Coordinates of C-alpha atoms and ligand atoms in Angstrom, one line a residue:
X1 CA 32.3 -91.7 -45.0
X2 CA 32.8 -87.9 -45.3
X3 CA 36.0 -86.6 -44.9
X4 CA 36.2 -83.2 -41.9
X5 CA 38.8 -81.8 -42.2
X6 CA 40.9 -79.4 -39.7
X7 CA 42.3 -75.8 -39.6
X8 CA 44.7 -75.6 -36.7
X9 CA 44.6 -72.2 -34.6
X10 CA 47.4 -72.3 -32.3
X11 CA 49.7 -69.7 -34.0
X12 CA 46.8 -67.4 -34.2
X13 CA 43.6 -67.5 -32.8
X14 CA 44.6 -69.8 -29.6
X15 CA 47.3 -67.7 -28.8
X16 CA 45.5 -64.8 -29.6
X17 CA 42.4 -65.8 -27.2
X18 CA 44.5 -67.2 -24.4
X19 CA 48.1 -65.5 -24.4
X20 CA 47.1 -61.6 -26.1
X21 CA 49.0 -63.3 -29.3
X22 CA 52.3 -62.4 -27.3
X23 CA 53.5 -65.9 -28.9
X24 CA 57.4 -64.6 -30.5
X25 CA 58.2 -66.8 -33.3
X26 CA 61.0 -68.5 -31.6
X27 CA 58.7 -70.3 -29.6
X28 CA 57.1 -71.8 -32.4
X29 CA 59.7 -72.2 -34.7
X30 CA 61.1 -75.6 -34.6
X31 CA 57.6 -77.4 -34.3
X32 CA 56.9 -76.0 -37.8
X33 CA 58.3 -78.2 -40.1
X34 CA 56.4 -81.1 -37.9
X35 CA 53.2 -79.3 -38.2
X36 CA 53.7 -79.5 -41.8
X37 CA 52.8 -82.9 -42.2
X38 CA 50.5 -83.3 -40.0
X39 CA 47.5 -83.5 -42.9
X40 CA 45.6 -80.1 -41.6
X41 CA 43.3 -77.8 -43.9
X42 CA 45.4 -75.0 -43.4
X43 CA 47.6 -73.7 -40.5
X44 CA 45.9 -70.3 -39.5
X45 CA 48.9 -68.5 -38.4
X46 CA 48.6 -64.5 -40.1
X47 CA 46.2 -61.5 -39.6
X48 CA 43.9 -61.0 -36.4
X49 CA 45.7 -59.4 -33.8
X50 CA 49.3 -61.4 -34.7
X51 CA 50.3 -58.4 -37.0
X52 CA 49.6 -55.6 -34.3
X53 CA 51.3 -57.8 -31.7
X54 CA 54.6 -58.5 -33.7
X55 CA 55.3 -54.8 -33.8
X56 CA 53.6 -53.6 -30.9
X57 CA 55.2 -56.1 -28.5
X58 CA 57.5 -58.6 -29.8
X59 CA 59.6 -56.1 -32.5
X60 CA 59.4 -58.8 -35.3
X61 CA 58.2 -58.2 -38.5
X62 CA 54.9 -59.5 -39.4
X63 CA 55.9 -60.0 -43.3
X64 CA 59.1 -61.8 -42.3
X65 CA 57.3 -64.2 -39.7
X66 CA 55.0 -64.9 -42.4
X67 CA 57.8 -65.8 -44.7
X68 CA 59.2 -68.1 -42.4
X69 CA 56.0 -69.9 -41.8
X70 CA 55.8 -70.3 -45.5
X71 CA 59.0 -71.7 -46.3
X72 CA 58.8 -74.2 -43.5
X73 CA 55.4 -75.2 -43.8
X74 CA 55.9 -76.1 -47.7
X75 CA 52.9 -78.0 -48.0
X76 CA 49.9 -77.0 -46.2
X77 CA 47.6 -74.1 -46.6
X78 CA 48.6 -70.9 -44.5
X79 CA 45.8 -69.5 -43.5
X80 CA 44.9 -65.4 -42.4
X81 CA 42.0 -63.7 -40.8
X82 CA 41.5 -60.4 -42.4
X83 CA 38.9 -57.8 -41.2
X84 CA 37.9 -56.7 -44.7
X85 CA 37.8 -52.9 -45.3
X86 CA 39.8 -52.1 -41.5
X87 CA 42.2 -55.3 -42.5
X88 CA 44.1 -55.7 -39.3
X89 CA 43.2 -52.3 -38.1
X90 CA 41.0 -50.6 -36.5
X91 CA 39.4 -48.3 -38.7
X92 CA 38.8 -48.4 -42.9
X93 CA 41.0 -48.0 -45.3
X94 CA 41.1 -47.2 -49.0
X95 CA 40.4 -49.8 -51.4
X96 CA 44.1 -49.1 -53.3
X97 CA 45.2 -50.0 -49.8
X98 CA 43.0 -53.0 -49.3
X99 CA 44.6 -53.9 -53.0
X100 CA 48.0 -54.2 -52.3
X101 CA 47.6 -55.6 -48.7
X102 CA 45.7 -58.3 -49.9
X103 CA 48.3 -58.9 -53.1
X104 CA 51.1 -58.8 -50.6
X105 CA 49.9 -61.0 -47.9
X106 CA 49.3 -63.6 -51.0
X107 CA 52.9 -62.9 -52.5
X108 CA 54.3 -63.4 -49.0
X109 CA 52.4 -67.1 -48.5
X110 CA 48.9 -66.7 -47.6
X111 CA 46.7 -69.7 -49.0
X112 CA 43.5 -68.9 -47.7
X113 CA 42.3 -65.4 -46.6
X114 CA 39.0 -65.7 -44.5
X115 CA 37.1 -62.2 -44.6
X116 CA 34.8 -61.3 -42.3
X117 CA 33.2 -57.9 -41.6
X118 CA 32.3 -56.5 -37.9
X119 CA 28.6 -55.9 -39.4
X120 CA 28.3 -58.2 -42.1
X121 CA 28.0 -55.4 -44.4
X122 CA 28.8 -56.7 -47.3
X123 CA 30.0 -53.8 -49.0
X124 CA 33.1 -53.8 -46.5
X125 CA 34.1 -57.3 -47.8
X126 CA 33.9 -56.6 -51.7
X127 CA 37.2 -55.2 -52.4
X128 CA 39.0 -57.9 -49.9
X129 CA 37.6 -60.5 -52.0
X130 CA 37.8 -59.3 -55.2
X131 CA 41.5 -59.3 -54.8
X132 CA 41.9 -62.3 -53.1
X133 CA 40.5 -64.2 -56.1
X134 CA 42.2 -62.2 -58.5
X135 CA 45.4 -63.3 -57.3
X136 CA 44.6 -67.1 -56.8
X137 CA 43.9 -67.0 -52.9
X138 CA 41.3 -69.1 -51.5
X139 CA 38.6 -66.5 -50.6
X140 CA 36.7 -67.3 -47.2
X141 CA 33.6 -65.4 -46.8
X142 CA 32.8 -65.2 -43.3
X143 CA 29.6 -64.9 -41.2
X144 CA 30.2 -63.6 -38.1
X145 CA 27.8 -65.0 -35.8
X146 CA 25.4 -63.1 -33.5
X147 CA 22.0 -63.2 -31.7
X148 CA 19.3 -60.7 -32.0
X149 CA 15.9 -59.7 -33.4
X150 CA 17.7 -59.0 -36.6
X151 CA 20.1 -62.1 -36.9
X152 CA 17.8 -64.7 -38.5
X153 CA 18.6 -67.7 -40.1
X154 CA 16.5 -66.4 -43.5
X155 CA 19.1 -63.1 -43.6
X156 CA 22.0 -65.2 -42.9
X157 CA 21.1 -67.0 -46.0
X158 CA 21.1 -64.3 -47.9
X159 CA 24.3 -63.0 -46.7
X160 CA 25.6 -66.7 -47.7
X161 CA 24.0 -66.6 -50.9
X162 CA 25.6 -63.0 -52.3
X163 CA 28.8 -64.3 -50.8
X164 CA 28.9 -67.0 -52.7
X165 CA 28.2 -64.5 -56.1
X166 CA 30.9 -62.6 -55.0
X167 CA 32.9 -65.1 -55.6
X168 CA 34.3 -66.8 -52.3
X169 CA 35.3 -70.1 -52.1
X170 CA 33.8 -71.5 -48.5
X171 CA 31.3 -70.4 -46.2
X172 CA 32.8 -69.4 -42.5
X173 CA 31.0 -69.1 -39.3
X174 CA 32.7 -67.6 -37.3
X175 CA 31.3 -67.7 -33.3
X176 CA 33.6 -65.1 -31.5
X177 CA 32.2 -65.5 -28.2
X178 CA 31.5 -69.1 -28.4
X179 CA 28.0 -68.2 -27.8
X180 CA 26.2 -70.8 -31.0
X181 CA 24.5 -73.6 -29.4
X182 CA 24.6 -76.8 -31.3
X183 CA 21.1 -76.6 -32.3
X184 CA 21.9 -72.7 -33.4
X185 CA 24.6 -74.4 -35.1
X186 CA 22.6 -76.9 -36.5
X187 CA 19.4 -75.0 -38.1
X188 CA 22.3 -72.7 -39.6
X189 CA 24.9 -74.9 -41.2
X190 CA 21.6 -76.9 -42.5
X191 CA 19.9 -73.0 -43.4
X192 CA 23.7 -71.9 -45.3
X193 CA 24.6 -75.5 -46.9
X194 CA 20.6 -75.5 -48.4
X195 CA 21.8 -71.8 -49.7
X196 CA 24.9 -72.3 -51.3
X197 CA 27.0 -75.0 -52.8
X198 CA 30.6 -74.1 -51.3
X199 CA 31.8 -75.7 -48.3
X200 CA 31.0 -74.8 -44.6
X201 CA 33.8 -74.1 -42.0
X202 CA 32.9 -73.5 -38.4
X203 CA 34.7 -71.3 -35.9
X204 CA 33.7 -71.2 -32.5
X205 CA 35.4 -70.7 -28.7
X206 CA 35.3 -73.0 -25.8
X207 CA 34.5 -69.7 -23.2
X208 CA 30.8 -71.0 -22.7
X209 CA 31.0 -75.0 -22.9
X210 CA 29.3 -75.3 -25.9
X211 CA 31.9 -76.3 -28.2
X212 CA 32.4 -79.4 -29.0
X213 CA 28.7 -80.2 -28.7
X214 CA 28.1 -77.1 -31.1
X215 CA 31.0 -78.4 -33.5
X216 CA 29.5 -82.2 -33.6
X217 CA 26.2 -80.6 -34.5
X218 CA 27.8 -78.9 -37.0
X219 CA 28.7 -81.6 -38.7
X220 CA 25.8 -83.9 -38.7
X221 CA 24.1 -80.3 -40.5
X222 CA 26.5 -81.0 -43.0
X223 CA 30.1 -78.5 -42.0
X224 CA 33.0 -79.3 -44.2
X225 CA 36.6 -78.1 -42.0
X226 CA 36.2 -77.3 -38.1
X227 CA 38.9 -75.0 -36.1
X228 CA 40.5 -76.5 -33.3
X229 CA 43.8 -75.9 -31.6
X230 CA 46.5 -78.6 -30.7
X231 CA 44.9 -80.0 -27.4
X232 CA 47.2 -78.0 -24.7
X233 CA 46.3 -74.6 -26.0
X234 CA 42.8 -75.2 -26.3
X235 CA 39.8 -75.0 -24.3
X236 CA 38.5 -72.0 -22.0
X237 CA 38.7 -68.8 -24.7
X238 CA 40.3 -70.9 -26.9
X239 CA 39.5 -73.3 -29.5
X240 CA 37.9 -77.0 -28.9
X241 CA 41.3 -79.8 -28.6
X242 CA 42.6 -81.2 -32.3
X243 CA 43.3 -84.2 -30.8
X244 CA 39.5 -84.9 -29.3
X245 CA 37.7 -84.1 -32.4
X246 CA 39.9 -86.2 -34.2
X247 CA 39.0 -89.1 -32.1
X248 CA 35.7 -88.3 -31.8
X249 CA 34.8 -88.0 -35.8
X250 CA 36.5 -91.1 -36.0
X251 CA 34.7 -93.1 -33.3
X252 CA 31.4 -91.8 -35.1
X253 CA 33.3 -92.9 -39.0
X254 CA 34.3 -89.9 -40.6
X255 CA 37.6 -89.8 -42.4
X256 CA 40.0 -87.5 -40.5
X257 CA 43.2 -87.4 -42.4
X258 CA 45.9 -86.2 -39.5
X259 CA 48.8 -88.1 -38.5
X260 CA 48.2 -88.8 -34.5
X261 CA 51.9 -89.0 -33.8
X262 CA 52.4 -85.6 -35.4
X263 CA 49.4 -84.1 -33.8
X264 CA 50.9 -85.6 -30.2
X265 CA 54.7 -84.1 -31.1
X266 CA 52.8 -80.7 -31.8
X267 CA 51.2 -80.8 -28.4
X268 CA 54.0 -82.2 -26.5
X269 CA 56.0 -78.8 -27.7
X270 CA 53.9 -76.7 -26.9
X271 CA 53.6 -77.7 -23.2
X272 CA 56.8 -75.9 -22.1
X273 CA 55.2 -73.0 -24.3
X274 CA 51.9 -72.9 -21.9
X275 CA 54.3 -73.8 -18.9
X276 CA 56.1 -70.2 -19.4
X277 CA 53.2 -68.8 -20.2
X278 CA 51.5 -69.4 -17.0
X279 CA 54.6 -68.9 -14.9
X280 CA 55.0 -65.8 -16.4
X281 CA 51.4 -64.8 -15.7
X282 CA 51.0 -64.3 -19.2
X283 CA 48.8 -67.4 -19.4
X284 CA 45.7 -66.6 -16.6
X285 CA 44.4 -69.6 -15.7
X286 CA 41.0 -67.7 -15.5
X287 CA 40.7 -67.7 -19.5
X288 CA 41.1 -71.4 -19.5
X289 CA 38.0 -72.0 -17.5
X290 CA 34.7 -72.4 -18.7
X291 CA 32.5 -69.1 -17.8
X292 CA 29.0 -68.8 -18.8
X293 CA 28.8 -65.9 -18.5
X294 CA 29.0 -65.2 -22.1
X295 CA 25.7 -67.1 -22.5
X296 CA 24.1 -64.1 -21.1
X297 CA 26.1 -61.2 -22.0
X298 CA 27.4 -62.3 -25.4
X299 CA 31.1 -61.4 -24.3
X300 CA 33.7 -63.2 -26.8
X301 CA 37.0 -64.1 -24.8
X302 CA 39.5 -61.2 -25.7
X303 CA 36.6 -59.0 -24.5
X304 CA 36.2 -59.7 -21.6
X305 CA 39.9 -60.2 -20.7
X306 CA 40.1 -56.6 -22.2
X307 CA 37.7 -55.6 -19.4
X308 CA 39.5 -57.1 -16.8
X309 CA 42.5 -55.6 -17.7
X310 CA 40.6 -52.2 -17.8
X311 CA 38.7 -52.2 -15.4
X312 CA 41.5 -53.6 -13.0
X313 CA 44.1 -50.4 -13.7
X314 CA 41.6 -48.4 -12.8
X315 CA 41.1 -50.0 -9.6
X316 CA 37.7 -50.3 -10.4
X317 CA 37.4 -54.2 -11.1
X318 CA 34.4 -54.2 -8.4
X319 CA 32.3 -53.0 -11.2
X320 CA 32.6 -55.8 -13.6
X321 CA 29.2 -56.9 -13.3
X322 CA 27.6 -53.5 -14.0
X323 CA 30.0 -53.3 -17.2
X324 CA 28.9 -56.5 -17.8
X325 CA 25.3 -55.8 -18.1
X326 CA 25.7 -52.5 -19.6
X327 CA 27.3 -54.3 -22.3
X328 CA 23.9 -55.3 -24.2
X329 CA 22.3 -52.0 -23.5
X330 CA 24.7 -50.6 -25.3
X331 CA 24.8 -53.3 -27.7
X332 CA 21.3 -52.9 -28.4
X333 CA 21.7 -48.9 -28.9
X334 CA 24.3 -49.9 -31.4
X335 CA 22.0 -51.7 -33.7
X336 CA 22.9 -55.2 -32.3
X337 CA 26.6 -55.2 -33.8
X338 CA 28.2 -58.3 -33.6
X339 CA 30.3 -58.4 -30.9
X340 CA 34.1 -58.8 -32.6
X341 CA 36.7 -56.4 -33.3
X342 CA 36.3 -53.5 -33.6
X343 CA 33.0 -53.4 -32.3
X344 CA 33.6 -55.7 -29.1
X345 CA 36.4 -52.9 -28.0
X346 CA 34.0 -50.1 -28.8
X347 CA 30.8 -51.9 -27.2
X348 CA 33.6 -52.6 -24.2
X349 CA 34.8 -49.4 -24.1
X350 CA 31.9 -47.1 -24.0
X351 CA 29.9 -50.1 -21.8
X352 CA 32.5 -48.9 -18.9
X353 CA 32.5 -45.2 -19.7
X354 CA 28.1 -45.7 -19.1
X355 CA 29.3 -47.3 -15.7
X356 CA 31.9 -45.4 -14.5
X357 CA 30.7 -41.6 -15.6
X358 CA 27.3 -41.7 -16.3
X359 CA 25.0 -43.2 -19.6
X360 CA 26.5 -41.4 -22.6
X361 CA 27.5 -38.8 -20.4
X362 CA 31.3 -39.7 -22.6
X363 CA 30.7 -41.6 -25.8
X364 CA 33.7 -42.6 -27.2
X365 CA 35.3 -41.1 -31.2
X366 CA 34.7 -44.8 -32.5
X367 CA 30.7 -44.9 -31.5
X368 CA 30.6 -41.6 -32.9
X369 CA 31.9 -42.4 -36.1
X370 CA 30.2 -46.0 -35.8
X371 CA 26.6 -43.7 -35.3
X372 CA 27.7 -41.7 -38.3
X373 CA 27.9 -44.8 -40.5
X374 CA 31.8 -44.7 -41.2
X375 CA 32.0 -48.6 -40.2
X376 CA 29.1 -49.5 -42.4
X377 CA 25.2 -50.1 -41.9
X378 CA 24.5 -51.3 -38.4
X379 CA 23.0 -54.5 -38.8
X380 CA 19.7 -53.0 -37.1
X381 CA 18.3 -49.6 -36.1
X382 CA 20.5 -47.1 -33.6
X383 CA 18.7 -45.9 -30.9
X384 CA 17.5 -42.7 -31.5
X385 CA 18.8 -41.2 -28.2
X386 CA 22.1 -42.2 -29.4
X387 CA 21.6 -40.9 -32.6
X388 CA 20.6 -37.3 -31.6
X389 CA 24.0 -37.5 -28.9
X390 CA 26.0 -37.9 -32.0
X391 CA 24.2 -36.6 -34.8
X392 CA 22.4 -34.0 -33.9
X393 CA 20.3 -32.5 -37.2
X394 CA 22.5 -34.5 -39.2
X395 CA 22.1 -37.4 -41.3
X396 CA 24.6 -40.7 -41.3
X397 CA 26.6 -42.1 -44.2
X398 CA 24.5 -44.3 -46.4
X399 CA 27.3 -45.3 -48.9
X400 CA 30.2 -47.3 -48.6
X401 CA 32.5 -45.2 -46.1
X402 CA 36.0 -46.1 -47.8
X403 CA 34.5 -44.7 -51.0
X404 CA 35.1 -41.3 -49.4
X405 CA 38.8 -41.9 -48.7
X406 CA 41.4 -40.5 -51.3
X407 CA 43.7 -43.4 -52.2
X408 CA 46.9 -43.5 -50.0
X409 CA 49.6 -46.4 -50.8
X410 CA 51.5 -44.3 -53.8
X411 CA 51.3 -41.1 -51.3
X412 CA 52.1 -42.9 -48.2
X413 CA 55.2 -44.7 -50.2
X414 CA 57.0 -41.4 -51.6
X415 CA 56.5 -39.9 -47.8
X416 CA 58.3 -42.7 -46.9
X417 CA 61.0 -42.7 -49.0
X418 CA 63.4 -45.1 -47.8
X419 CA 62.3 -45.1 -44.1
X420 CA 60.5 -48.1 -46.2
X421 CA 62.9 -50.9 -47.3
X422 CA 59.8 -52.4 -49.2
X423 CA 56.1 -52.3 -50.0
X424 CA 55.3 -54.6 -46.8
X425 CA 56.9 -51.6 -45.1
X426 CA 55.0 -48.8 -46.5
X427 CA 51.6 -51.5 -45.4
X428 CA 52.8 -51.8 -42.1
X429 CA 53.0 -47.9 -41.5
X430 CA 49.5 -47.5 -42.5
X431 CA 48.1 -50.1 -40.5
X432 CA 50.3 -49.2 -37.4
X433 CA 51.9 -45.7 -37.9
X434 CA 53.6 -44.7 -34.5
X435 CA 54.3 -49.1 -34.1
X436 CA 56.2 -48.9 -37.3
X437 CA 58.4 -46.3 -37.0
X438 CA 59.5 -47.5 -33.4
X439 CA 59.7 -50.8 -35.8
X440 CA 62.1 -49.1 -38.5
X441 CA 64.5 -47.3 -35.7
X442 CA 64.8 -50.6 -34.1
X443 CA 65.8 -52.4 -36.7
X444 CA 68.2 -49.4 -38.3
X445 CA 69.2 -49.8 -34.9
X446 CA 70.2 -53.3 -35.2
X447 CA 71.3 -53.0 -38.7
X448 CA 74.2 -50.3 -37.9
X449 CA 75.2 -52.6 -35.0
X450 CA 75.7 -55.2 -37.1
X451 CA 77.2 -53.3 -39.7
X452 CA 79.5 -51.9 -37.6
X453 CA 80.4 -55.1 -35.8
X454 CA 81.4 -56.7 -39.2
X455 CA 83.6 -53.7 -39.9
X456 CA 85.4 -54.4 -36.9
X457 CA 85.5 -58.1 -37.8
X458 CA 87.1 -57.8 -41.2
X459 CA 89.5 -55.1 -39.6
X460 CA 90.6 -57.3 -37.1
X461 CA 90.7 -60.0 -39.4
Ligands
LIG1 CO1 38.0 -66.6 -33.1

């Protein structure tokens, strides 16, 4: 019987979806080297929002994590989600810089790299790949899954099919917002796996329900790996349970090659994990219901936490439901972009600006630099209204935008000088500038504390 096999999300997209990725890596430590045998795909633990979060909240080190998850997780795949030309940014960066982040995120133990771009402009993904192969990664081109008049199964094919020339190793669909319903699931896994010969990995949310039925379709279409997260961080915005779809796919005679005692170890430590978490207030217990909401609005989890959140320092939470059906209005004057990062924070943003100030009456840098083309092609036509707003008599960018930036590692690395103990350093500082210097001091910081401590030990004696 077929074999599915399983990419465990916990360390990154779980935690990211349920927790803000506020997950320091001494909580996950010591259930690493048990995760390592527990037969999965890969361990997706790197990239998305993990790197921001180390610096920006936990003052770790994203390399060094990374290294640590490497050396005790010797034998299964570690696995990263990288946003193609904006990496784990927020806006696009050079292709030297593209280069060496993708050369150093393979030095430092990523297996797999899956690759998606905000508007499935494929352009953005080229360079990502291109180096990902190049230095032995495991490319994973990535569909990022959206409804519209322009999102058809025939141009997701397509998409698929140049993928696949470019040279990536497996397929992703990737269903931010946990929006693909099984038969959507079902006409596409059948629509890609008809196109191309590489295997099929599906990535979806729990927010809506739809999960496990969409995941099951999935792989009577034909899917290869599934995403799912060990069974107490999973659900709500999260991933469907490990554990479920391991019995499940059994039951029904596939071959699922995980080690139940490992998988039930895994969960049982991270119960105290989610325990703290929701004591804490960290965890809401909102994000862990089912809200189909999303059905209607095409709001991916982190988005509309992120709305919350906004909407609720500004004392303004009573507006939620206008924000929320602004959000495709806005959408649609956009193009239809899929709603994931960066787009879902620019759709987000300038939905509540429309609500709170007027239509437009404030559109935001990003949608102005998103109207002028410097994120790529818009998978369909921007209003025109919009387009006059930002444009005026001018025209938008019709090549690729990171062609237009001057190269910046070799620049950025001299500036440095030896603020930057490394070339993961110098990376760091261009992806996060102001969170990596605040890094750097902190750990000088820590460094002449220790250094001076061990003075006064071997004075001491
Ligand atoms: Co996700």
């Amino acid at each position: 019987m077929k074999k599915i096999q399983f990419t465990e999300t916990v360390l990154r997209d779980a935690q990211q979806s349920l927790i803000a990725t506020r997950m320091p890596f001494e909580d996950f430590e010591n259930i690493l080297a048990t995760m390592n045998k527990a037969g999965y795909y890969s361990i997706e633990c790197w990239g998305g929002a993990t790197f921001d979060s180390c610096l920006r909240y936990l003052n770790e080190d994203p390399w060094e994590r990374l290294r640590k998850i490497r050396k005790a997780c010797p034998d299964t795949k570690l696995q990263m989600l990288l946003r193609g030309q904006n990496l784990l940014g927020y806006k696009h960066y050079p292709d030297d810089v593209v280069r060496k982040f993708v050369e150093k995120s393979v030095e430092n133990g990523i297996d797999i790299i899956r690759i998606f771009d905000a508007l499935n402009d494929i352009r953005n993904l080229e360079t990502a790949v291109d180096e990902a192969v190049k230095r032995g990664a495991h490319a994973s081109g990535t569909v990022c899954y959206t409804t519209s008049p322009v999102h058809t199964l025939e141009n997701y094919a397509k998409y698929t099919k140049q993928l696949e020339e470019m040279g990536v190793q497996s397929i992703c669909i990737k269903d931010m917002a946990g929006i693909m319903g099984p038969q959507d699931a079902y006409d596409l896994v059948k629509a890609i796996k008809e196109t191309v010969k590489i295997p099929v990995v599906v990535h979806t949310h729990c927010t809506t329900g739809l999960a496990y039925m969409t995941i099951l379709k999935s792989i009577e279409a034909g899917a290869d790996v599934i995403d799912t997260a060990t069974s107490c961080l999973s659900g709500g915005t999260s991933q469907p349970a490990t554990e479920t779809l391991a019995f499940t796919l059994r039951q029904l005679g596939y071959d699922v090659d995980l080690d139940d005692k490992v998988l039930k170890e895994v969960n049982d430590f991270f119960k105290p994990v989610r325990a703290k978490a929701l004591e804490t207030g960290l965890l809401n217990p909102l994000v862990m219901a089912t809200d189909t909401n999303a059905l209607n609005y095409q709001i991916p989890g982190g988005m509309l936490s992120n709305l919350v959140a906004q909407l609720t320092a500004q004392k303004k939470l009573d507006k939620l439901d206008d924000v929320l059906k602004e959000v495709p209005k806005v959408r649609e004057d956009m193009g239809y972009p899929p709603l994931v990062t960066p787009m879902s924070q620019m759709v987000g943003v300038q939905a509540t600006a429309n609500v709170l100030t007027g239509r437009y009456k404030n559109i935001s840098k990003e949608v102005g630099s998103y109207v002028k083309g410097e994120y790529g092609k818009a998978p369909g036509k921007v209003s025109d209204e919009l387009k006059k707003l930002v444009l005026g008599d001018n025209e938008p960018i019709t090549g690729k935008f990171a062609d237009t930036l001057a190269p910046a590692f070799e620049s950025t690395k001299s500036e440095l000088g030896k603020r930057a103990k490394s070339d993961e350093d110098v990376l760091s500082y261009i992806a996060f500038p102001q969170l990596a210097e605040k890094f750097f001091d902190a750990r000088d910081e820590k460094e002449r504390h220790t250094y001076t401590y061990s003075i006064k030990a071997i004075k001491e004696g």
